Coordinates of C-alpha atoms and ligand atoms in Angstrom, one line a residue:
Chain L
M1 CA 134.1 89.1 62.6
A2 CA 130.6 90.4 63.2
L3 CA 129.7 92.8 66.0
A4 CA 126.3 91.6 67.0
K5 CA 123.4 93.8 67.8
I6 CA 121.8 92.7 71.1
I7 CA 118.0 93.0 71.2
V8 CA 116.0 92.4 74.4
V9 CA 112.4 91.5 74.1
T10 CA 110.9 92.7 77.4
S11 CA 107.6 93.8 79.0
G12 CA 107.5 93.8 82.8
K13 CA 104.1 92.1 82.7
G14 CA 103.9 88.3 82.2
G15 CA 102.1 86.5 79.4
V16 CA 101.9 89.4 77.0
G17 CA 103.8 87.6 74.1
K18 CA 107.5 88.1 74.7
T19 CA 108.5 84.5 73.9
T20 CA 106.1 84.4 70.9
S21 CA 107.6 87.6 69.7
S22 CA 111.3 86.6 70.3
A23 CA 110.7 83.4 68.3
A24 CA 108.9 85.2 65.5
I25 CA 111.3 88.1 65.2
G26 CA 114.4 86.0 65.6
T27 CA 113.2 83.7 62.8
G28 CA 112.3 86.7 60.7
I29 CA 115.7 88.3 61.0
A30 CA 117.4 85.0 60.2
L31 CA 115.2 84.7 57.1
K32 CA 116.7 88.0 56.0
G33 CA 120.1 86.3 55.9
H34 CA 121.5 87.5 59.3
K35 CA 123.1 85.0 61.6
T36 CA 120.8 85.1 64.7
V37 CA 120.7 83.5 68.1
I38 CA 117.7 83.6 70.5
I39 CA 118.6 83.2 74.2
D40 CA 116.0 82.1 76.7
F41 CA 116.6 84.2 79.9
D42 CA 113.5 82.7 81.6
V43 CA 115.6 80.4 83.7
G44 CA 113.4 77.9 85.6
L45 CA 110.5 78.0 83.2
R46 CA 111.9 77.2 79.7
N47 CA 109.5 78.1 77.1
L48 CA 111.3 79.2 74.0
D49 CA 112.5 75.7 73.1
L50 CA 108.8 74.6 73.1
I51 CA 107.7 77.4 70.8
M52 CA 110.7 76.8 68.5
G53 CA 109.9 73.0 68.5
C54 CA 113.4 72.0 69.7
E55 CA 112.6 70.9 73.2
R56 CA 113.7 67.3 72.6
R57 CA 117.1 68.4 71.4
V58 CA 118.1 70.3 74.5
V59 CA 121.1 68.8 76.2
Y60 CA 123.0 71.7 77.7
D61 CA 121.6 75.1 78.5
F62 CA 122.5 78.8 79.1
V63 CA 123.4 78.2 82.8
N64 CA 125.6 75.2 81.9
V65 CA 127.6 77.6 79.6
I66 CA 127.8 80.3 82.3
N67 CA 129.1 77.8 84.8
K68 CA 131.5 76.4 82.2
E69 CA 130.0 73.0 82.4
A70 CA 129.5 73.0 78.7
S71 CA 130.8 75.0 75.8
L72 CA 128.7 77.3 73.7
S73 CA 128.9 75.1 70.7
Q74 CA 127.6 72.2 72.8
A75 CA 124.6 74.2 74.1
L76 CA 123.6 76.0 70.9
I77 CA 120.8 74.3 69.0
K78 CA 120.7 74.9 65.3
D79 CA 117.2 75.4 64.0
K80 CA 116.0 72.7 61.6
R81 CA 113.8 74.9 59.5
T82 CA 115.5 78.2 59.3
K83 CA 119.0 78.8 58.1
N84 CA 121.2 81.1 60.1
L85 CA 119.1 80.5 63.3
F86 CA 120.2 79.2 66.6
I87 CA 118.6 78.8 70.1
L88 CA 120.3 78.9 73.5
P89 CA 117.8 77.3 75.8
A90 CA 117.2 78.0 79.5
S91 CA 117.7 75.6 82.3
Q92 CA 114.6 74.2 83.9
T93 CA 116.2 73.2 87.1
R94 CA 118.1 76.4 88.2
D95 CA 116.9 79.7 89.5
K96 CA 117.6 83.1 88.1
E97 CA 120.4 83.7 90.6
A98 CA 122.5 81.6 88.3
L99 CA 122.6 84.5 85.8
T100 CA 125.6 86.4 87.0
E101 CA 126.6 89.6 85.3
E102 CA 130.1 88.3 84.5
G103 CA 128.7 85.0 83.3
V104 CA 126.1 86.6 81.0
Q105 CA 128.6 89.1 79.7
A106 CA 131.1 86.3 78.8
V107 CA 128.5 84.4 76.9
L108 CA 127.3 87.4 75.0
E109 CA 130.9 88.4 74.1
E110 CA 131.6 85.0 72.7
L111 CA 128.3 85.0 70.8
A112 CA 129.0 88.5 69.4
K113 CA 132.0 87.2 67.6
D114 CA 129.9 84.9 65.4
F115 CA 126.5 86.3 65.2
D116 CA 124.8 89.4 63.7
Y117 CA 121.9 89.5 66.1
I118 CA 121.4 88.3 69.6
I119 CA 117.8 88.2 70.8
C120 CA 117.3 88.0 74.5
D121 CA 113.8 86.6 75.5
S122 CA 113.3 88.2 78.9
P123 CA 111.3 86.7 81.8
A124 CA 108.4 88.7 83.2
G125 CA 108.9 91.1 86.2
I126 CA 111.6 93.5 86.9
E127 CA 113.8 91.3 89.1
R128 CA 117.2 89.8 88.4
G129 CA 116.3 87.7 85.3
A130 CA 114.7 90.6 83.5
Q131 CA 117.4 93.0 84.5
M132 CA 120.1 90.6 83.2
A133 CA 118.2 90.2 79.9
L134 CA 118.2 93.9 79.3
Y135 CA 121.5 95.0 80.9
F136 CA 123.7 94.5 77.8
A137 CA 121.1 95.4 75.2
D138 CA 121.5 97.9 72.3
V139 CA 117.9 97.7 71.3
A140 CA 114.7 97.0 73.3
I141 CA 111.5 95.7 71.9
V142 CA 108.9 96.5 74.5
V143 CA 106.0 94.0 74.2
T144 CA 102.7 95.5 75.3
N145 CA 99.1 94.4 75.3
P146 CA 96.5 97.1 74.8
E147 CA 95.4 97.2 78.4
V148 CA 96.2 99.6 81.3
S149 CA 98.2 97.2 83.5
S150 CA 100.4 96.0 80.7
V151 CA 101.1 99.6 79.5
R152 CA 102.0 100.6 83.1
D153 CA 104.5 97.8 83.4
S154 CA 106.0 98.7 80.0
D155 CA 106.4 102.2 81.2
R156 CA 108.2 100.9 84.2
I157 CA 110.5 98.8 82.1
L158 CA 111.3 101.8 80.0
G159 CA 112.4 103.6 83.1
I160 CA 114.7 100.6 84.0
L161 CA 116.1 100.6 80.4
Q162 CA 117.0 104.2 80.9
S163 CA 118.6 103.9 84.3
K164 CA 119.8 100.4 85.0
S165 CA 121.2 99.2 81.7
K166 CA 124.9 99.1 80.9
R167 CA 124.5 101.9 78.4
A168 CA 122.8 104.1 81.0
E169 CA 125.4 103.3 83.7
Q170 CA 128.2 104.1 81.3
G171 CA 126.6 107.2 80.0
K172 CA 126.6 105.9 76.4
E173 CA 123.9 106.5 73.8
P174 CA 120.7 105.1 75.3
I175 CA 119.1 101.9 74.3
E176 CA 116.9 102.2 71.2
E177 CA 113.3 101.6 72.2
H178 CA 110.6 100.1 70.1
L179 CA 107.0 99.4 71.0
L180 CA 105.4 96.1 69.8
L181 CA 101.7 96.1 70.5
T182 CA 100.5 92.4 70.6
R183 CA 97.2 90.6 71.1
Y184 CA 95.5 93.6 69.5
H185 CA 91.8 93.0 69.1
P186 CA 90.2 95.7 66.8
K187 CA 86.6 94.7 67.8
R188 CA 87.3 95.1 71.6
V189 CA 89.1 98.4 70.9
E190 CA 86.0 99.6 69.1
L191 CA 83.9 98.6 72.0
G192 CA 86.1 100.5 74.3
E193 CA 87.2 97.4 76.2
M194 CA 90.8 97.8 75.1
L195 CA 93.2 100.7 74.5
S196 CA 93.7 101.8 70.9
V197 CA 97.1 102.0 69.2
S198 CA 97.1 105.8 69.6
D199 CA 96.2 105.5 73.3
V200 CA 99.2 103.3 73.9
E201 CA 101.5 105.4 71.8
D202 CA 100.4 108.5 73.6
I203 CA 101.1 107.0 77.0
L204 CA 104.4 105.4 76.2
A205 CA 105.7 107.9 73.8
I206 CA 108.2 105.6 71.9
P207 CA 108.2 104.7 68.3
L208 CA 105.9 101.9 67.2
L209 CA 107.5 98.9 65.6
G210 CA 104.3 96.9 64.9
V211 CA 100.9 95.8 65.9
I212 CA 100.2 92.1 66.1
P213 CA 96.6 91.1 66.1
E214 CA 95.1 88.6 68.5
S215 CA 95.1 85.5 66.3
E216 CA 94.3 81.8 66.7
A217 CA 97.3 81.1 64.5
V218 CA 99.6 81.9 67.4
L219 CA 98.2 79.1 69.6
K220 CA 98.2 76.7 66.7
A221 CA 101.8 77.6 65.8
S222 CA 103.0 77.2 69.4
N223 CA 101.3 73.8 69.7
Q224 CA 103.1 72.7 66.6
G225 CA 106.4 74.2 67.8
T226 CA 106.7 76.5 64.8
P227 CA 107.2 80.3 65.1
V228 CA 104.1 82.0 63.9
I229 CA 106.0 84.1 61.4
L230 CA 106.4 81.0 59.3
D231 CA 102.6 80.8 58.9
T232 CA 102.7 83.4 56.1
E233 CA 98.9 83.1 55.5
S234 CA 98.1 84.2 59.1
E235 CA 97.6 87.9 60.0
A236 CA 99.8 87.5 63.0
G237 CA 102.6 86.0 60.9
M238 CA 102.3 88.8 58.3
A239 CA 102.2 91.4 61.0
Y240 CA 105.4 90.0 62.6
M241 CA 107.1 90.0 59.1
D242 CA 106.1 93.7 58.7
A243 CA 107.7 94.4 62.0
V244 CA 110.9 92.7 61.0
D245 CA 110.9 94.6 57.7
R246 CA 110.6 97.9 59.6
M247 CA 113.5 96.9 61.9
M248 CA 115.5 96.5 58.7
G249 CA 114.6 100.0 57.7
E250 CA 111.8 99.3 55.3
E251 CA 108.5 101.2 55.3
R252 CA 105.4 99.1 55.9
P253 CA 102.0 100.5 56.5
L254 CA 100.2 99.2 59.6
R255 CA 97.6 96.5 58.8
F256 CA 94.9 94.5 60.6
L257 CA 93.8 97.4 62.8
E258 CA 90.3 97.6 61.6
V259 CA 87.4 95.4 62.5
E260 CA 87.0 93.0 59.6
Q261 CA 84.0 93.9 57.5
K262 CA 82.1 90.9 56.0
G263 CA 82.6 91.2 52.2
F264 CA 79.6 91.4 49.8
F265 CA 80.1 87.8 48.5
K266 CA 80.5 86.4 52.0
R267 CA 77.3 88.0 53.1
L268 CA 75.5 86.8 49.9
L269 CA 76.6 83.3 50.6
G270 CA 75.7 83.6 54.3
G271 CA 79.3 82.9 55.4
Chain K
M1 CA 142.5 130.9 99.0
L2 CA 142.8 127.3 100.3
D3 CA 143.5 126.9 104.0
S4 CA 145.1 123.7 105.2
G5 CA 142.7 120.8 105.6
F6 CA 139.5 122.8 105.1
R7 CA 137.8 125.4 103.0
L8 CA 135.5 128.0 104.4
K9 CA 132.6 128.8 102.1
G10 CA 129.3 130.5 102.2
S11 CA 126.3 128.4 101.8
V12 CA 122.6 129.0 101.6
V13 CA 120.3 126.6 103.3
T14 CA 116.6 126.3 102.7
T15 CA 114.6 126.0 105.9
F16 CA 111.1 126.0 107.2
L17 CA 110.0 128.8 109.4
L18 CA 107.6 128.1 112.2
E19 CA 106.1 131.6 112.7
I20 CA 104.1 131.7 116.0
Q21 CA 101.4 134.3 116.5
T22 CA 99.9 133.1 119.7
F23 CA 101.5 130.5 121.8
S24 CA 99.4 127.4 122.5
F25 CA 101.8 124.5 122.9
E26 CA 99.3 121.7 122.3
E27 CA 97.7 123.3 119.3
I28 CA 101.0 124.1 117.6
V29 CA 102.3 120.6 118.1
S30 CA 99.2 118.8 116.9
Q31 CA 98.8 121.1 113.8
L32 CA 102.4 120.6 112.9
Q33 CA 102.0 116.9 113.3
E34 CA 99.0 116.9 110.9
K35 CA 101.0 118.9 108.3
I36 CA 103.9 116.4 108.5
A37 CA 101.6 113.4 108.2
Q38 CA 100.4 114.7 104.8
V39 CA 103.8 114.5 103.2
P40 CA 106.2 113.0 105.7
Q41 CA 109.2 112.6 103.4
F42 CA 109.5 116.3 102.9
F43 CA 109.7 117.2 106.5
S44 CA 112.0 114.4 107.6
Q45 CA 115.0 115.9 109.3
A46 CA 114.3 119.2 107.5
P47 CA 115.8 122.3 109.2
I48 CA 113.4 124.6 110.8
I49 CA 113.6 128.0 112.6
I50 CA 111.1 128.9 115.4
D51 CA 110.2 132.5 114.9
V52 CA 108.4 134.3 117.8
S53 CA 109.0 137.9 116.6
K54 CA 105.3 138.3 115.7
M55 CA 104.2 137.4 119.2
E56 CA 102.7 140.1 121.4
S57 CA 104.3 138.9 124.6
L58 CA 107.3 136.8 124.6
L59 CA 107.2 133.2 125.8
S60 CA 109.4 131.8 128.6
L61 CA 112.7 130.0 128.3
K62 CA 110.9 126.8 129.5
E63 CA 108.2 127.1 126.9
L64 CA 110.6 127.7 124.1
E65 CA 112.8 124.8 125.1
A66 CA 109.8 122.5 125.3
L67 CA 108.7 123.5 121.8
V68 CA 112.2 122.9 120.4
L69 CA 112.2 119.4 121.9
S70 CA 108.7 118.6 120.6
V71 CA 109.4 119.9 117.1
N72 CA 112.6 117.8 117.0
R73 CA 110.6 114.8 118.2
L74 CA 108.3 115.2 115.2
G75 CA 111.2 114.5 113.0
L76 CA 112.2 118.0 112.1
S77 CA 115.5 119.6 113.1
V78 CA 115.4 123.0 114.9
I79 CA 118.4 125.0 113.9
G80 CA 117.7 128.2 115.6
W81 CA 115.1 130.7 116.8
R82 CA 114.3 134.3 116.2
C83 CA 112.6 137.1 118.1
H84 CA 112.0 140.8 117.7
A85 CA 115.3 142.7 117.7
E86 CA 114.1 145.0 120.4
K87 CA 112.6 142.3 122.6
I88 CA 115.6 140.0 123.1
P89 CA 115.2 138.4 126.5
E90 CA 118.0 138.1 129.0
W91 CA 118.0 134.4 128.9
H92 CA 118.6 134.3 125.1
A93 CA 122.0 132.8 125.4
D94 CA 120.7 129.9 127.5
V95 CA 118.5 128.4 124.8
M96 CA 119.7 125.1 123.4
V97 CA 119.6 126.5 119.9
P98 CA 121.1 129.8 118.7
L99 CA 119.3 133.1 118.4
L100 CA 119.3 134.1 114.8
P101 CA 119.1 137.6 113.4
A102 CA 115.5 138.9 112.9
S103 CA 113.8 138.1 109.7
K104 CA 113.5 140.8 107.0
T105 CA 111.2 141.0 104.1
R106 CA 112.1 138.8 101.2
Q107 CA 113.2 141.6 98.9
I108 CA 115.6 143.2 101.3
A109 CA 116.8 139.7 102.2
I110 CA 117.6 138.9 98.6
S111 CA 119.7 142.0 98.0
E112 CA 121.4 141.5 101.3
A113 CA 122.1 137.9 100.3
A114 CA 123.8 139.2 97.1
A115 CA 125.8 141.6 99.2
L116 CA 126.7 138.8 101.5
E117 CA 127.7 136.6 98.7
S118 CA 130.1 139.2 97.4
R119 CA 131.6 139.7 100.8
V120 CA 131.9 136.0 101.3
A121 CA 134.1 135.9 98.3
K122 CA 136.5 138.0 100.3
A123 CA 136.2 135.4 103.0
D124 CA 135.0 137.3 106.0
P125 CA 134.3 134.6 108.5
D126 CA 131.6 136.5 110.4
V127 CA 129.6 136.9 107.3
V128 CA 129.9 133.2 106.4
I129 CA 128.2 132.1 109.6
K130 CA 125.3 134.6 108.9
T131 CA 124.9 133.3 105.4
V132 CA 124.4 129.7 106.5
V133 CA 121.2 130.5 108.3
E134 CA 119.6 132.9 105.9
E135 CA 116.3 131.5 104.8
R136 CA 115.5 130.6 101.2
L137 CA 117.2 133.6 99.5
V138 CA 118.7 132.4 96.3
S139 CA 117.0 130.1 94.0
P140 CA 119.3 127.2 92.9
Q141 CA 119.7 126.1 89.4
T142 CA 116.9 124.9 87.2
K143 CA 116.9 121.2 86.4
V144 CA 115.9 120.3 82.9
I145 CA 114.8 116.7 82.0
T146 CA 114.6 115.9 78.3
K147 CA 113.2 112.4 78.5
P148 CA 109.9 111.1 79.8
I149 CA 109.9 110.3 83.5
R150 CA 108.6 106.8 83.8
S151 CA 106.5 104.9 86.3
G152 CA 108.6 104.2 89.4
Q153 CA 111.0 107.0 88.8
Q154 CA 111.4 110.1 91.0
V155 CA 113.1 113.3 90.1
Y156 CA 113.8 116.1 92.6
A157 CA 115.1 119.6 91.8
E158 CA 116.4 122.0 94.4
G159 CA 115.3 124.9 92.2
D160 CA 112.8 124.8 89.4
L161 CA 112.1 121.6 87.5
V162 CA 111.5 121.6 83.8
V163 CA 110.3 118.4 82.0
L164 CA 110.3 118.7 78.3
T165 CA 108.2 115.6 77.7
Q166 CA 105.8 113.8 80.0
V167 CA 105.6 112.5 83.5
S168 CA 104.1 109.0 83.4
A169 CA 101.5 107.7 85.8
G170 CA 103.3 106.2 88.7
A171 CA 106.2 108.7 88.5
E172 CA 106.9 111.5 90.9
V173 CA 108.4 114.9 90.3
L174 CA 109.4 117.2 93.2
A175 CA 110.9 120.6 93.3
D176 CA 111.6 123.3 95.9
G177 CA 110.6 125.8 93.3
N178 CA 108.2 125.6 90.3
I179 CA 107.5 122.6 88.1
H180 CA 106.9 122.9 84.3
V181 CA 105.8 119.9 82.3
Y182 CA 105.7 120.5 78.5
G183 CA 103.7 117.3 77.9
A184 CA 101.2 115.3 79.9
L185 CA 101.5 115.3 83.6
R186 CA 100.1 111.9 84.6
G187 CA 102.0 111.1 87.8
R188 CA 102.5 113.1 91.0
A189 CA 103.9 116.6 91.0
L190 CA 104.9 118.4 94.2
A191 CA 106.2 122.0 94.0
G192 CA 107.4 124.1 96.8
V193 CA 108.2 121.0 98.9
K194 CA 110.3 123.0 101.3
G195 CA 107.4 125.3 102.0
D196 CA 107.5 127.9 99.2
I197 CA 103.9 129.0 98.9
N198 CA 104.7 131.0 95.8
A199 CA 105.7 127.9 93.8
R200 CA 103.5 126.8 91.0
I201 CA 103.0 123.8 88.7
F202 CA 102.4 124.3 85.0
C203 CA 101.6 121.5 82.5
Q204 CA 100.6 121.1 78.9
S205 CA 98.0 118.4 79.8
M206 CA 96.7 118.0 83.3
E207 CA 96.1 114.2 84.0
A208 CA 97.9 114.1 87.4
E209 CA 97.4 111.6 90.2
L210 CA 98.3 114.3 92.7
V211 CA 99.5 117.9 92.6
S212 CA 100.8 119.7 95.7
I213 CA 102.1 123.2 96.5
A214 CA 103.9 123.6 99.8
G215 CA 102.1 120.5 101.2
N216 CA 98.6 121.5 100.1
F217 CA 97.6 118.8 97.8
M218 CA 94.7 117.7 95.5
L219 CA 94.0 114.2 94.0
S220 CA 93.0 113.3 90.5
D221 CA 89.3 112.8 91.4
A222 CA 89.1 116.5 92.3
L223 CA 91.3 117.6 89.5
Q224 CA 89.0 115.9 86.9
D225 CA 86.2 118.2 87.9
I226 CA 88.2 121.3 87.4
V227 CA 90.7 121.0 84.5
W228 CA 91.4 117.7 82.8
K229 CA 93.5 116.8 79.7
E230 CA 94.2 120.4 79.0
G231 CA 96.9 123.0 79.9
A232 CA 96.7 124.0 83.5
Q233 CA 98.5 125.8 86.3
V234 CA 98.3 125.0 90.0
L235 CA 99.0 127.7 92.6
L236 CA 98.1 128.7 96.1
V237 CA 95.7 131.6 96.4
D238 CA 95.3 132.7 100.0
D239 CA 96.4 129.2 101.2
N240 CA 93.9 127.5 98.9
L241 CA 95.1 125.2 96.3
T242 CA 93.8 126.5 93.0
V243 CA 93.9 124.9 89.5
E244 CA 93.3 127.0 86.5
P245 CA 93.2 126.3 82.8
L246 CA 96.1 127.9 80.9
Ligands
LIG301 N1 98.9 87.6 69.0 C1 98.5 86.6 69.8 N2 97.2 86.1 69.6 C2 96.8 85.2 70.4 N3 97.4 84.6 71.4 C3 98.7 85.1 71.7 C4 99.3 86.1 70.9 N4 100.5 86.4 71.4 C5 100.7 85.6 72.4 N5 99.6 84.8 72.6 C6 99.4 83.8 73.7 O1 99.6 84.4 74.9 C7 100.3 83.4 75.8 C8 101.5 84.1 76.3 O2 102.5 84.2 75.3 P1 104.0 84.2 75.5 O3 104.4 82.9 76.2 O4 104.7 84.5 74.3 O5 104.1 85.4 76.6 P2 105.4 85.8 77.5 O6 105.3 87.3 77.6 O7 106.6 85.2 76.9 O8 105.0 85.1 78.8 P3 106.0 85.0 80.1 O9 105.9 86.3 80.8 O10 105.3 83.9 80.9 O11 107.3 84.6 79.6 C9 100.5 82.2 75.0 O12 99.5 81.3 75.3 C10 100.4 82.7 73.6 O13 100.0 81.6 72.7
LIG302 MG1 108.1 84.0 77.9

């Protein structure tokens, strides 16, 4: 019987790449051979199933399981591409009040018996949905874009992780915090339009798990319903894989932080 | 020794002192109002003593009572008054709040407080009552925070506050005593919030949104012109808020 590690992917600010990152990292961990489930806590919006390309296979959802209208095995969707990977989709028709603490706890406890990793894709904001997604977490991946408002919201979420999580309330060892900087645009950083990696590290003062560059591959992947980490040719895909490797304790140097220089041959050929 | 149903203990309460030099009712009330408006939360229901011992001629019972009522109406809570030990008026017992023993210099007061404390241990009830109204004599324990204080969080210390890392933008730290930040101070820091004009703020990197000593504050715009992103201390020099590089 495994004792699952619960990872929340959170940010405070909306649209920074939480769902993209949950899908990529969850897939990456499963590829490493760990049995993994990704839960969509964004009740009312439902996004994860689209990015994972399983929206047509949704019958029951997270709220159905909480309300005991369906069993976990009925609601869990087995990923078709990646072994060891499951998705627990959100409901599109309920609101976030459906996420009761007891209900969420019961579902997580049941999942913990079977899975190695439980990834909680948090909704934006600091309200009930986001608080429920982080409450039971062991590890937090704080997704941040290199701009002031996103960094400020991440700082706020870090405060909530420290004060309103179960670990904090019970005085246990605090949630392990990781910074994932996404939509990083080296050119705009160079122009001073965006914060640099060290600016963000300096403000948030938590360890850096990875930097994901702004990449068209992300949009392409989500349109196709494939987590971008499976696009092993893309920079974003490689950067997500590096982050997963680091989570597993391996050392990976940061890449894709520099403005791309046009190579000699490219220049010669006028490319 | 535990009596039945209650325990009699000595306690030190920090209070404001409204020291009146010349009595002008309107002026006092309006100036006080202004001070409170700057940082309302620190004055709300705060205990205050009206001290007229520095006045040349004593004010009347009516004037004193009007002042007590007005100060209470501003949201403070008058717990007593003081006058010169040799000028105690006949009507002193008629005032709605008690007459407190005259103020002494701080140093004497501190040693006396220590003496009082030791006598309190022997549970002398007379002394207990005196101790309750002594003004800011003993500095309470220092509070040490080892983690960053994040946006939206507020930390308050009754004595000194020591933050070993940073105070984020959007966070607020408050202390009755001094504030030390061994990292970047990016949020708001208010030292001496109960009126201690000797309180100071020290930080490794000054990037604050606001700093304040005993209600005298400065915003980041002004700070940026003085000391920015380097070690700094903030203190009051002759009632003027002063920021200096460390
Ligand atoms: N590295 C990237 N490069 C380019 N586009 C990206 C990148 N990461 C995310 N995006 C795009 O940003 C948008 C928001 O991403 P996503 O839905 O993952 O964010 P979210 O934080 O889950 O949003 P919400 O707060 O609404 O749940 C999407 O259109 C996604 O394709
Ligand atoms: Mg999302």
